[in-house]
Tab-separated table of C-alpha atoms and ligand atoms in Angstrom:
chain	number	residue	atom	x	y	z
A	30	MET	CA	-0.112	0.183	0.199
A	31	GLY	CA	1.683	2.745	-1.278
A	32	ILE	CA	1.338	5.951	0.321
A	33	ASP	CA	0.169	7.886	-2.978
A	34	ASP	CA	-2.748	5.228	-2.584
A	35	LEU	CA	-3.454	6.568	0.781
A	36	ILE	CA	-3.532	9.961	-0.849
A	37	THR	CA	-6.305	8.853	-3.261
A	38	VAL	CA	-8.482	7.582	-0.522
A	39	LEU	CA	-8.307	10.440	2.014
A	40	ALA	CA	-9.134	12.566	-1.596
A	41	HIS	CA	-12.408	10.990	-1.045
A	42	TYR	CA	-12.910	12.833	2.265
A	43	LYS	CA	-14.057	16.010	3.797
A	44	LEU	CA	-9.928	16.920	6.250
A	45	PRO	CA	-9.442	20.049	7.687
A	46	SER	CA	-7.272	22.252	5.470
A	47	GLY	CA	-3.005	22.223	6.082
A	48	ASP	CA	-0.210	19.730	6.000
A	49	ILE	CA	-1.210	15.868	6.089
A	50	SER	CA	0.882	13.247	7.096
A	51	ILE	CA	0.323	9.622	7.416
A	52	LYS	CA	1.964	7.144	9.617
A	53	SER	CA	1.715	3.679	9.740
A	54	ILE	CA	0.407	1.841	13.306
A	55	LYS	CA	1.417	-1.629	14.148
A	56	GLY	CA	-0.753	-2.866	16.446
A	57	GLY	CA	-3.588	-5.720	15.547
A	58	ARG	CA	-2.358	-8.328	13.426
A	59	ILE	CA	-4.976	-8.302	10.492
A	60	ASN	CA	-6.055	-5.226	8.913
A	61	ARG	CA	-3.859	-2.094	8.134
A	62	THR	CA	-3.644	0.851	9.896
A	63	TYR	CA	-2.241	4.574	9.418
A	64	LYS	CA	-2.607	7.738	11.643
A	65	VAL	CA	-3.563	10.899	9.784
A	66	ILE	CA	-2.195	14.088	11.107
A	67	THR	CA	-3.492	17.035	9.376
A	68	SER	CA	-2.102	20.430	10.532
A	69	SER	CA	-2.793	24.136	9.430
A	70	GLN	CA	-0.273	27.201	10.044
A	71	LEU	CA	-2.667	29.197	9.925
A	72	ASP	CA	-4.361	28.640	13.534
A	73	ASN	CA	-1.802	26.344	14.268
A	74	SER	CA	-4.579	23.549	14.902
A	75	GLU	CA	-4.191	19.695	14.138
A	76	SER	CA	-6.410	17.299	13.543
A	77	GLN	CA	-5.847	13.407	14.230
A	78	PHE	CA	-7.479	10.568	12.480
A	79	VAL	CA	-6.845	6.540	11.633
A	80	LEU	CA	-7.658	5.279	8.774
A	81	GLN	CA	-7.749	1.418	8.662
A	82	MET	CA	-7.739	-0.691	5.505
A	83	VAL	CA	-9.887	-3.824	5.906
A	84	ASN	CA	-7.878	-7.123	5.246
A	85	SER	CA	-10.105	-8.747	2.551
A	86	SER	CA	-8.386	-11.924	2.197
A	87	VAL	CA	-9.679	-12.252	6.318
A	88	PHE	CA	-12.909	-10.897	6.013
A	89	LYS	CA	-13.927	-12.021	2.677
A	90	LYS	CA	-16.767	-9.395	2.545
A	91	PRO	CA	-15.689	-6.334	4.333
A	92	GLU	CA	-18.585	-4.272	3.076
A	93	LEU	CA	-20.609	-6.612	5.492
A	94	ILE	CA	-18.282	-5.721	8.741
A	95	MET	CA	-19.335	-1.584	7.854
A	96	LYS	CA	-22.819	-2.791	7.645
A	97	ASN	CA	-22.926	-4.137	11.234
A	98	LEU	CA	-20.847	-1.413	12.277
A	99	ASP	CA	-23.848	0.740	10.782
A	100	ARG	CA	-26.467	-1.390	12.241
A	101	LEU	CA	-24.754	-1.038	15.900
A	102	ILE	CA	-24.164	2.712	15.926
A	103	SER	CA	-28.013	3.260	14.770
A	104	TYR	CA	-29.081	1.135	17.693
A	105	SER	CA	-26.725	2.634	20.156
A	106	LYS	CA	-23.587	4.707	19.768
A	107	LEU	CA	-20.045	3.319	20.410
A	108	LYS	CA	-18.262	5.352	22.448
A	109	GLY	CA	-14.958	3.741	20.937
A	110	LEU	CA	-16.244	4.543	17.111
A	111	ASP	CA	-16.044	8.018	15.408
A	112	LEU	CA	-16.356	7.404	11.558
A	113	ILE	CA	-16.006	10.012	9.355
A	114	SER	CA	-18.823	9.924	6.400
A	115	THR	CA	-16.961	10.318	2.602
A	116	ASN	CA	-18.218	12.807	0.940
A	117	GLU	CA	-20.678	10.542	-0.808
A	118	GLY	CA	-21.941	10.499	2.503
A	119	GLU	CA	-20.753	6.634	3.450
A	120	HIS	CA	-18.935	5.187	6.242
A	121	TRP	CA	-16.802	3.091	4.139
A	122	TYR	CA	-14.499	4.047	0.552
A	123	LYS	CA	-14.244	1.237	-1.596
A	124	ALA	CA	-11.383	1.477	-4.152
A	125	ASP	CA	-11.317	0.293	-7.215
A	126	ASP	CA	-9.707	-3.530	-6.233
A	127	GLY	CA	-12.388	-3.591	-4.149
A	128	SER	CA	-10.370	-2.992	-1.139
A	129	ILE	CA	-12.629	-0.992	1.453
A	130	TYR	CA	-11.026	1.985	3.697
A	131	ARG	CA	-12.847	3.232	7.084
A	132	LEU	CA	-11.542	6.631	8.543
A	133	MET	CA	-11.789	6.980	12.040
A	134	LYS	CA	-11.527	10.289	14.747
A	135	PHE	CA	-7.869	9.097	16.974
A	136	VAL	CA	-8.817	8.356	20.466
A	137	PRO	CA	-5.662	8.817	22.441
A	138	ASN	CA	-5.042	5.360	24.551
A	139	TYR	CA	-3.567	5.181	27.926
A	140	PRO	CA	-0.985	2.279	28.710
A	141	VAL	CA	-2.075	0.074	31.649
A	142	ALA	CA	-0.437	-2.613	33.287
A	143	SER	CA	-1.639	-5.749	33.285
A	144	ASN	CA	-0.941	-7.053	36.816
A	145	ASN	CA	-2.587	-4.076	38.595
A	146	LEU	CA	-5.779	-6.082	39.956
A	147	ASN	CA	-7.405	-2.653	39.291
A	148	VAL	CA	-7.195	-2.916	35.896
A	149	CYS	CA	-8.511	-6.189	35.591
A	150	PHE	CA	-11.305	-5.487	37.134
A	151	GLN	CA	-12.234	-2.215	34.780
A	152	ALA	CA	-11.321	-4.337	31.979
A	153	GLY	CA	-13.708	-6.804	32.939
A	154	ARG	CA	-16.612	-4.029	33.980
A	155	ALA	CA	-15.939	-2.545	29.756
A	156	VAL	CA	-17.148	-5.990	28.664
A	157	GLY	CA	-19.817	-6.395	30.773
A	158	GLU	CA	-20.953	-3.111	29.167
A	159	PHE	CA	-20.587	-3.770	25.591
A	160	HIS	CA	-23.078	-6.831	26.623
A	161	ARG	CA	-25.146	-4.992	28.735
A	162	GLN	CA	-25.237	-1.771	25.521
A	163	TYR	CA	-26.643	-4.844	23.103
A	164	TRP	CA	-28.298	-7.078	25.456
A	165	LYS	CA	-31.703	-6.510	23.557
A	166	PHE	CA	-30.664	-6.081	20.642
A	167	PRO	CA	-31.669	-8.449	17.731
A	168	TYR	CA	-28.576	-10.812	17.233
A	169	GLU	CA	-29.716	-12.257	13.916
A	170	ASP	CA	-29.539	-8.501	12.631
A	171	LEU	CA	-25.895	-8.870	12.191
A	172	TYR	CA	-23.498	-10.648	9.482
A	173	GLU	CA	-21.339	-13.616	10.398
A	174	VAL	CA	-18.534	-11.577	9.026
A	175	ILE	CA	-16.057	-14.683	9.262
A	176	ALA	CA	-18.243	-17.990	9.353
A	177	GLY	CA	-18.061	-19.971	12.234
A	178	PHE	CA	-15.575	-17.494	14.284
A	179	HIS	CA	-15.552	-19.729	17.184
A	180	ASP	CA	-16.594	-22.811	15.856
A	181	THR	CA	-13.608	-24.822	17.819
A	182	PRO	CA	-14.792	-28.421	16.740
A	183	SER	CA	-14.853	-26.961	12.804
A	184	ARG	CA	-11.255	-25.198	13.362
A	185	PHE	CA	-10.365	-28.228	14.392
A	186	LYS	CA	-11.857	-30.037	11.364
A	187	TYR	CA	-9.366	-27.830	8.934
A	188	PHE	CA	-6.197	-27.914	11.302
A	189	ASP	CA	-6.383	-32.236	10.882
A	190	SER	CA	-7.177	-31.613	6.866
A	191	ILE	CA	-4.217	-29.746	6.454
A	192	LEU	CA	-2.115	-31.769	7.902
A	193	GLU	CA	-1.627	-33.947	4.799
A	194	SER	CA	-0.098	-31.113	2.601
A	195	THR	CA	1.800	-29.582	5.551
A	196	SER	CA	5.427	-29.823	3.963
A	197	PRO	CA	7.539	-32.339	6.262
A	198	GLU	CA	9.915	-29.672	7.599
A	199	ARG	CA	6.996	-27.964	9.223
A	200	LEU	CA	5.027	-31.228	10.525
A	201	ALA	CA	8.007	-32.406	12.334
A	202	GLN	CA	8.693	-28.756	13.745
A	203	ALA	CA	5.269	-28.358	15.218
A	204	ARG	CA	5.290	-32.300	16.036
A	205	LEU	CA	4.333	-31.864	20.281
A	206	GLU	CA	1.700	-29.119	19.061
A	207	ILE	CA	0.233	-31.140	16.896
A	208	LYS	CA	-0.021	-34.294	19.246
A	209	PHE	CA	-1.338	-31.755	21.789
A	210	ALA	CA	-4.172	-30.111	19.859
A	211	ILE	CA	-5.123	-33.626	19.323
A	212	GLU	CA	-5.148	-35.273	22.649
A	213	ASN	CA	-7.088	-32.360	23.823
A	214	ASN	CA	-9.778	-32.074	21.096
A	215	SER	CA	-12.639	-33.180	23.407
A	216	LEU	CA	-11.932	-29.329	24.380
A	217	ALA	CA	-13.599	-27.486	21.412
A	218	SER	CA	-17.129	-28.433	21.627
A	219	LEU	CA	-17.270	-27.082	25.507
A	220	ILE	CA	-19.196	-24.090	24.473
A	221	ILE	CA	-20.704	-24.449	21.230
A	222	LYS	CA	-22.596	-27.746	21.891
A	223	LYS	CA	-24.399	-25.575	24.514
A	224	LEU	CA	-25.279	-22.803	22.300
A	225	VAL	CA	-26.337	-25.635	19.537
A	226	SER	CA	-28.352	-27.167	22.122
A	227	GLY	CA	-29.632	-24.341	23.198
A	228	VAL	CA	-28.251	-24.711	26.787
A	229	ILE	CA	-26.811	-20.502	26.624
A	230	PRO	CA	-28.432	-18.179	24.504
A	231	TRP	CA	-26.867	-16.495	21.466
A	232	ARG	CA	-26.089	-12.798	22.258
A	233	VAL	CA	-24.414	-10.060	20.407
A	234	THR	CA	-20.753	-10.652	21.803
A	235	HIS	CA	-17.844	-8.639	20.686
A	236	ASN	CA	-15.617	-11.568	19.356
A	237	ASP	CA	-11.589	-9.819	19.710
A	238	THR	CA	-11.863	-8.559	23.986
A	239	LYS	CA	-8.470	-8.943	24.182
A	240	ILE	CA	-6.683	-6.192	26.875
A	241	ASP	CA	-4.962	-4.314	23.631
A	242	ASN	CA	-8.920	-3.331	22.732
A	243	VAL	CA	-9.853	-2.007	25.979
A	244	LEU	CA	-9.346	1.965	25.994
A	245	PHE	CA	-8.067	3.414	29.229
A	246	THR	CA	-7.822	7.082	31.054
A	247	SER	CA	-4.306	8.572	32.288
A	248	GLY	CA	-6.868	7.562	35.198
A	249	GLY	CA	-7.210	4.209	34.853
A	250	ILE	CA	-9.770	3.476	34.177
A	251	ALA	CA	-11.717	1.806	31.418
A	252	ILE	CA	-13.619	3.685	28.660
A	253	CYS	CA	-14.456	0.619	26.224
A	254	LEU	CA	-13.761	-1.876	24.025
A	255	ILE	CA	-12.388	-0.594	20.349
A	256	ASP	CA	-12.166	-2.373	17.173
A	257	PHE	CA	-15.729	-3.485	16.279
A	258	ASP	CA	-15.232	-5.538	13.170
A	259	THR	CA	-16.113	-9.515	14.413
A	260	VAL	CA	-19.172	-8.480	16.509
A	261	MET	CA	-21.619	-10.838	16.197
A	262	ALA	CA	-23.561	-13.559	17.587
A	263	GLY	CA	-21.676	-15.740	20.136
A	264	ALA	CA	-21.838	-16.312	23.280
A	265	VAL	CA	-20.595	-14.389	26.433
A	266	ALA	CA	-18.259	-16.585	27.980
A	267	TRP	CA	-16.068	-16.642	24.214
A	268	ASP	CA	-15.895	-12.887	25.195
A	269	ILE	CA	-14.282	-13.527	28.604
A	270	GLY	CA	-12.216	-16.463	27.139
A	271	ASP	CA	-9.957	-13.976	24.572
A	272	ALA	CA	-9.944	-11.252	27.465
A	273	ILE	CA	-8.561	-13.937	29.704
A	274	ARG	CA	-6.298	-15.556	27.714
A	275	SER	CA	-4.257	-12.396	27.213
A	276	LEU	CA	-4.955	-10.776	30.590
A	277	ALA	CA	-4.002	-13.696	32.977
A	278	ASN	CA	-1.149	-14.678	31.064
A	279	ASN	CA	2.071	-13.732	32.972
A	280	VAL	CA	3.279	-13.054	29.638
A	281	ALA	CA	2.220	-11.294	26.181
A	282	GLU	CA	0.918	-13.480	23.307
A	283	GLU	CA	4.278	-13.256	21.481
A	284	GLU	CA	6.517	-14.094	23.965
A	285	THR	CA	9.279	-17.005	22.952
A	286	ASN	CA	10.188	-18.075	26.562
A	287	ILE	CA	7.465	-21.031	27.113
A	288	GLU	CA	8.966	-21.537	31.078
A	289	LYS	CA	7.597	-17.577	32.088
A	290	VAL	CA	4.096	-18.532	31.236
A	291	SER	CA	1.538	-19.131	33.892
A	292	PHE	CA	-1.808	-18.904	34.896
A	293	LEU	CA	-2.308	-15.839	37.046
A	294	TYR	CA	-5.782	-16.428	38.469
A	295	TYR	CA	-6.273	-13.240	40.811
A	296	ARG	CA	-6.070	-11.524	37.205
A	297	PHE	CA	-9.001	-13.862	36.072
A	298	TYR	CA	-11.167	-13.533	39.611
A	299	SER	CA	-10.667	-9.740	39.549
A	300	TYR	CA	-11.815	-9.857	35.817
A	301	LEU	CA	-14.878	-11.517	36.254
A	302	LYS	CA	-15.519	-9.084	39.310
A	303	GLY	CA	-15.683	-6.478	37.144
A	304	TYR	CA	-17.605	-8.219	34.620
A	305	ALA	CA	-20.123	-9.630	37.793
A	306	SER	CA	-20.754	-5.599	38.686
A	307	VAL	CA	-22.339	-5.179	35.531
A	308	MET	CA	-23.912	-8.633	34.553
A	309	ASP	CA	-24.542	-10.347	37.943
A	310	GLY	CA	-28.555	-10.775	37.437
A	311	VAL	CA	-28.679	-10.231	34.104
A	312	LEU	CA	-26.386	-13.061	33.070
A	313	GLU	CA	-28.426	-16.664	32.772
A	314	PRO	CA	-27.219	-19.071	35.611
A	315	ALA	CA	-26.012	-21.064	32.375
A	316	GLU	CA	-23.833	-18.636	30.971
A	317	VAL	CA	-22.350	-17.993	34.678
A	318	MET	CA	-21.413	-21.143	34.868
A	319	SER	CA	-19.890	-21.526	31.102
A	320	LEU	CA	-17.282	-18.948	31.628
A	321	SER	CA	-14.408	-20.845	32.780
A	322	ASP	CA	-14.787	-23.043	29.997
A	323	GLY	CA	-14.894	-20.146	27.819
A	324	CYS	CA	-11.564	-19.050	29.191
A	325	ILE	CA	-10.394	-22.655	28.387
A	326	VAL	CA	-11.859	-23.082	24.864
A	327	ILE	CA	-10.707	-20.043	23.163
A	328	ALA	CA	-7.005	-20.688	24.573
A	329	TYR	CA	-7.259	-23.732	23.186
A	330	GLU	CA	-8.848	-22.444	19.677
A	331	GLN	CA	-6.202	-19.163	19.442
A	332	GLY	CA	-3.196	-22.457	19.583
A	333	LEU	CA	-4.918	-24.629	17.346
A	334	ARG	CA	-5.733	-20.975	15.237
A	335	PHE	CA	-1.620	-19.876	15.034
A	336	LEU	CA	-0.645	-23.645	14.729
A	337	THR	CA	-3.139	-23.998	11.822
A	338	ASP	CA	-1.510	-21.119	10.114
A	339	TYR	CA	2.046	-22.244	10.933
A	340	LEU	CA	1.256	-25.336	9.304
A	341	ASN	CA	-0.174	-23.779	6.280
A	342	ASN	CA	2.450	-21.420	5.735
A	343	ASP	CA	1.615	-18.234	7.758
A	344	GLN	CA	-1.268	-17.042	5.485
A	345	TYR	CA	-3.408	-15.631	8.081
A	346	TYR	CA	-1.275	-13.597	10.873
A	347	ASP	CA	1.222	-11.120	9.933
A	348	THR	CA	4.781	-12.683	11.461
A	349	SER	CA	7.932	-11.216	11.171
A	350	TYR	CA	10.205	-14.422	11.875
A	351	PRO	CA	9.692	-17.661	10.831
A	352	ASN	CA	8.763	-19.823	13.392
A	353	GLN	CA	6.761	-17.106	14.910
A	354	ASN	CA	3.234	-18.909	14.902
A	355	LEU	CA	4.453	-21.844	16.146
A	356	ILE	CA	5.834	-20.728	19.537
A	357	ARG	CA	2.729	-18.254	19.420
A	358	ALA	CA	1.061	-21.616	19.660
A	359	ARG	CA	3.330	-22.951	22.083
A	360	ILE	CA	2.376	-20.565	24.392
A	361	GLN	CA	-1.323	-20.818	24.490
A	362	PHE	CA	-1.067	-24.312	24.721
A	363	GLU	CA	1.104	-23.359	27.689
A	364	LEU	CA	-1.191	-21.429	29.249
A	365	LEU	CA	-4.158	-23.719	28.563
A	366	ARG	CA	-2.502	-26.622	30.656
A	367	HIS	CA	-1.335	-24.339	33.664
A	368	MET	CA	-5.191	-23.601	32.863
A	369	LEU	CA	-6.806	-26.810	33.400
A	370	VAL	CA	-4.632	-27.541	36.567
A	371	GLN	CA	-6.916	-24.388	38.399
A	372	ARG	CA	-10.137	-25.385	36.373
A	373	LYS	CA	-11.986	-25.784	39.917
A	374	LYS	CA	-10.973	-22.986	41.112
A	375	MET	CA	-11.982	-20.991	38.462
A	376	GLU	CA	-15.121	-22.557	38.122
A	377	THR	CA	-15.975	-21.909	42.060
A	378	ALA	CA	-15.106	-17.903	41.948
A	379	GLN	CA	-17.760	-17.743	39.046
A	380	LYS	CA	-20.305	-19.298	41.358
A	381	GLU	CA	-18.971	-17.150	43.975
A	382	LEU	CA	-19.077	-13.903	41.818
A	383	PHE	CA	-22.472	-13.936	40.719
A	384	PRO	CA	-24.877	-14.576	43.489
A	385	LYS	CA	-28.082	-12.403	41.530
A	386	THR	CA	-28.058	-14.744	39.005
A	387	LEU	CA	-27.394	-18.011	40.621
A	388	SER	CA	-30.033	-17.298	44.097
A	389	GLY	CA	-32.896	-16.036	41.483
B	28	GN1	C1	-6.454	-11.038	15.726
B	28	GN1	O1	-5.945	-8.093	14.324
B	28	GN1	P1	-6.261	-8.463	15.663
B	28	GN1	O2	-5.360	-8.492	16.503
B	28	GN1	O3	-7.102	-7.353	16.173
B	28	GN1	C2	-7.670	-12.182	15.402
B	28	GN1	C3	-8.233	-12.357	16.691
B	28	GN1	C4	-7.368	-12.750	17.154
B	28	GN1	C5	-5.952	-12.118	17.758
B	28	GN1	C6	-4.804	-12.847	18.181
B	28	GN1	C7	-10.514	-11.366	12.833
B	28	GN1	O4	-6.496	-9.891	15.784
B	28	GN1	O5	-8.933	-12.982	16.499
B	28	GN1	O6	-7.134	-13.535	18.726
B	28	GN1	O7	-5.283	-11.796	16.210
B	28	GN1	N1	-8.683	-11.309	14.343
B	28	GN1	C8	-8.906	-12.296	13.495
B	28	GN1	O8	-3.358	-12.011	18.400
B	28	GN1	O9	-8.931	-13.208	13.022
B	29	MG	MG1	-9.062	-7.032	15.856
């Protein structure tokens, strides 16, 4: 993506006059993101925006994301998203090659330390508020932007099917992780089978709740979630799980030393307490009882996704060194091992933290 292409895209927006600077921002592993700053020397003013090109090999129909966003916004304002309209009055711009772009106001975020238990509580509360905001929104009205996103058994089938075509080198490198994925396959259906059989209800879920997607004030108060690309129908337990696998790991997703991995139960507990501060009495009992399994299934699924991508020659996730996806998978699977050891404790916590739901 050259700078000229970006300028061509920006020409479809009415930006404040002045000089324009464009910088690439690293962050997500999927979309391309740029910070756009316009500055006017006339009145010394500056405006900041974020320009994103939606990855159309991951999101096969990127327009559906934008249609979902429009539906969500017209139901209730999303604090973390201020989309700028094009000159044609749309919230996205489709380039000649079919790529979809969107321009948003830049919202400042402040770094937080995940080892601060109040940060964990705040992040849990933010997810609760998102669920609560769309609790009555008809989830059937949202497009499924990625089919079977958390259908872990289908992801397992896909993983299994590509083993045949994986190069012998990669198969050999990933031998232990493949074995682990196969041995733990029974975990894959923990949540989806409950959804499909009606034990737990479908809800509007965010599906990318990692801590990096929570906006914080400089005082460490969570403002809201951001990154709404994967908002779809799902189980609330998946949202809790996705947050916990990133927040309650002693190390970040990109850690390379497996020995440093551990599951920090107190972060999980504080996160769940924050979530319960909004959702106790709102969730159904079966949903409360599914939350710890959500953590287990998402750690398994994320490991499986990284592993699958490694076996598939790194087509999905951005990588910056050769075995990165394999290492990422190793870290997630190690986290899962640690979670399984503390599974009973996690179940006890969820019983304790939702008294209104569980007694009513
Ligand atoms: C992707 O691009 P990013 O970082 O927001 C992925 C998530 C994964 C995450 C792992 C659409 O999110 O599901 O959990 O990487 N998003 C998609 O870091 O696949
Ligand atoms: Mg994302």
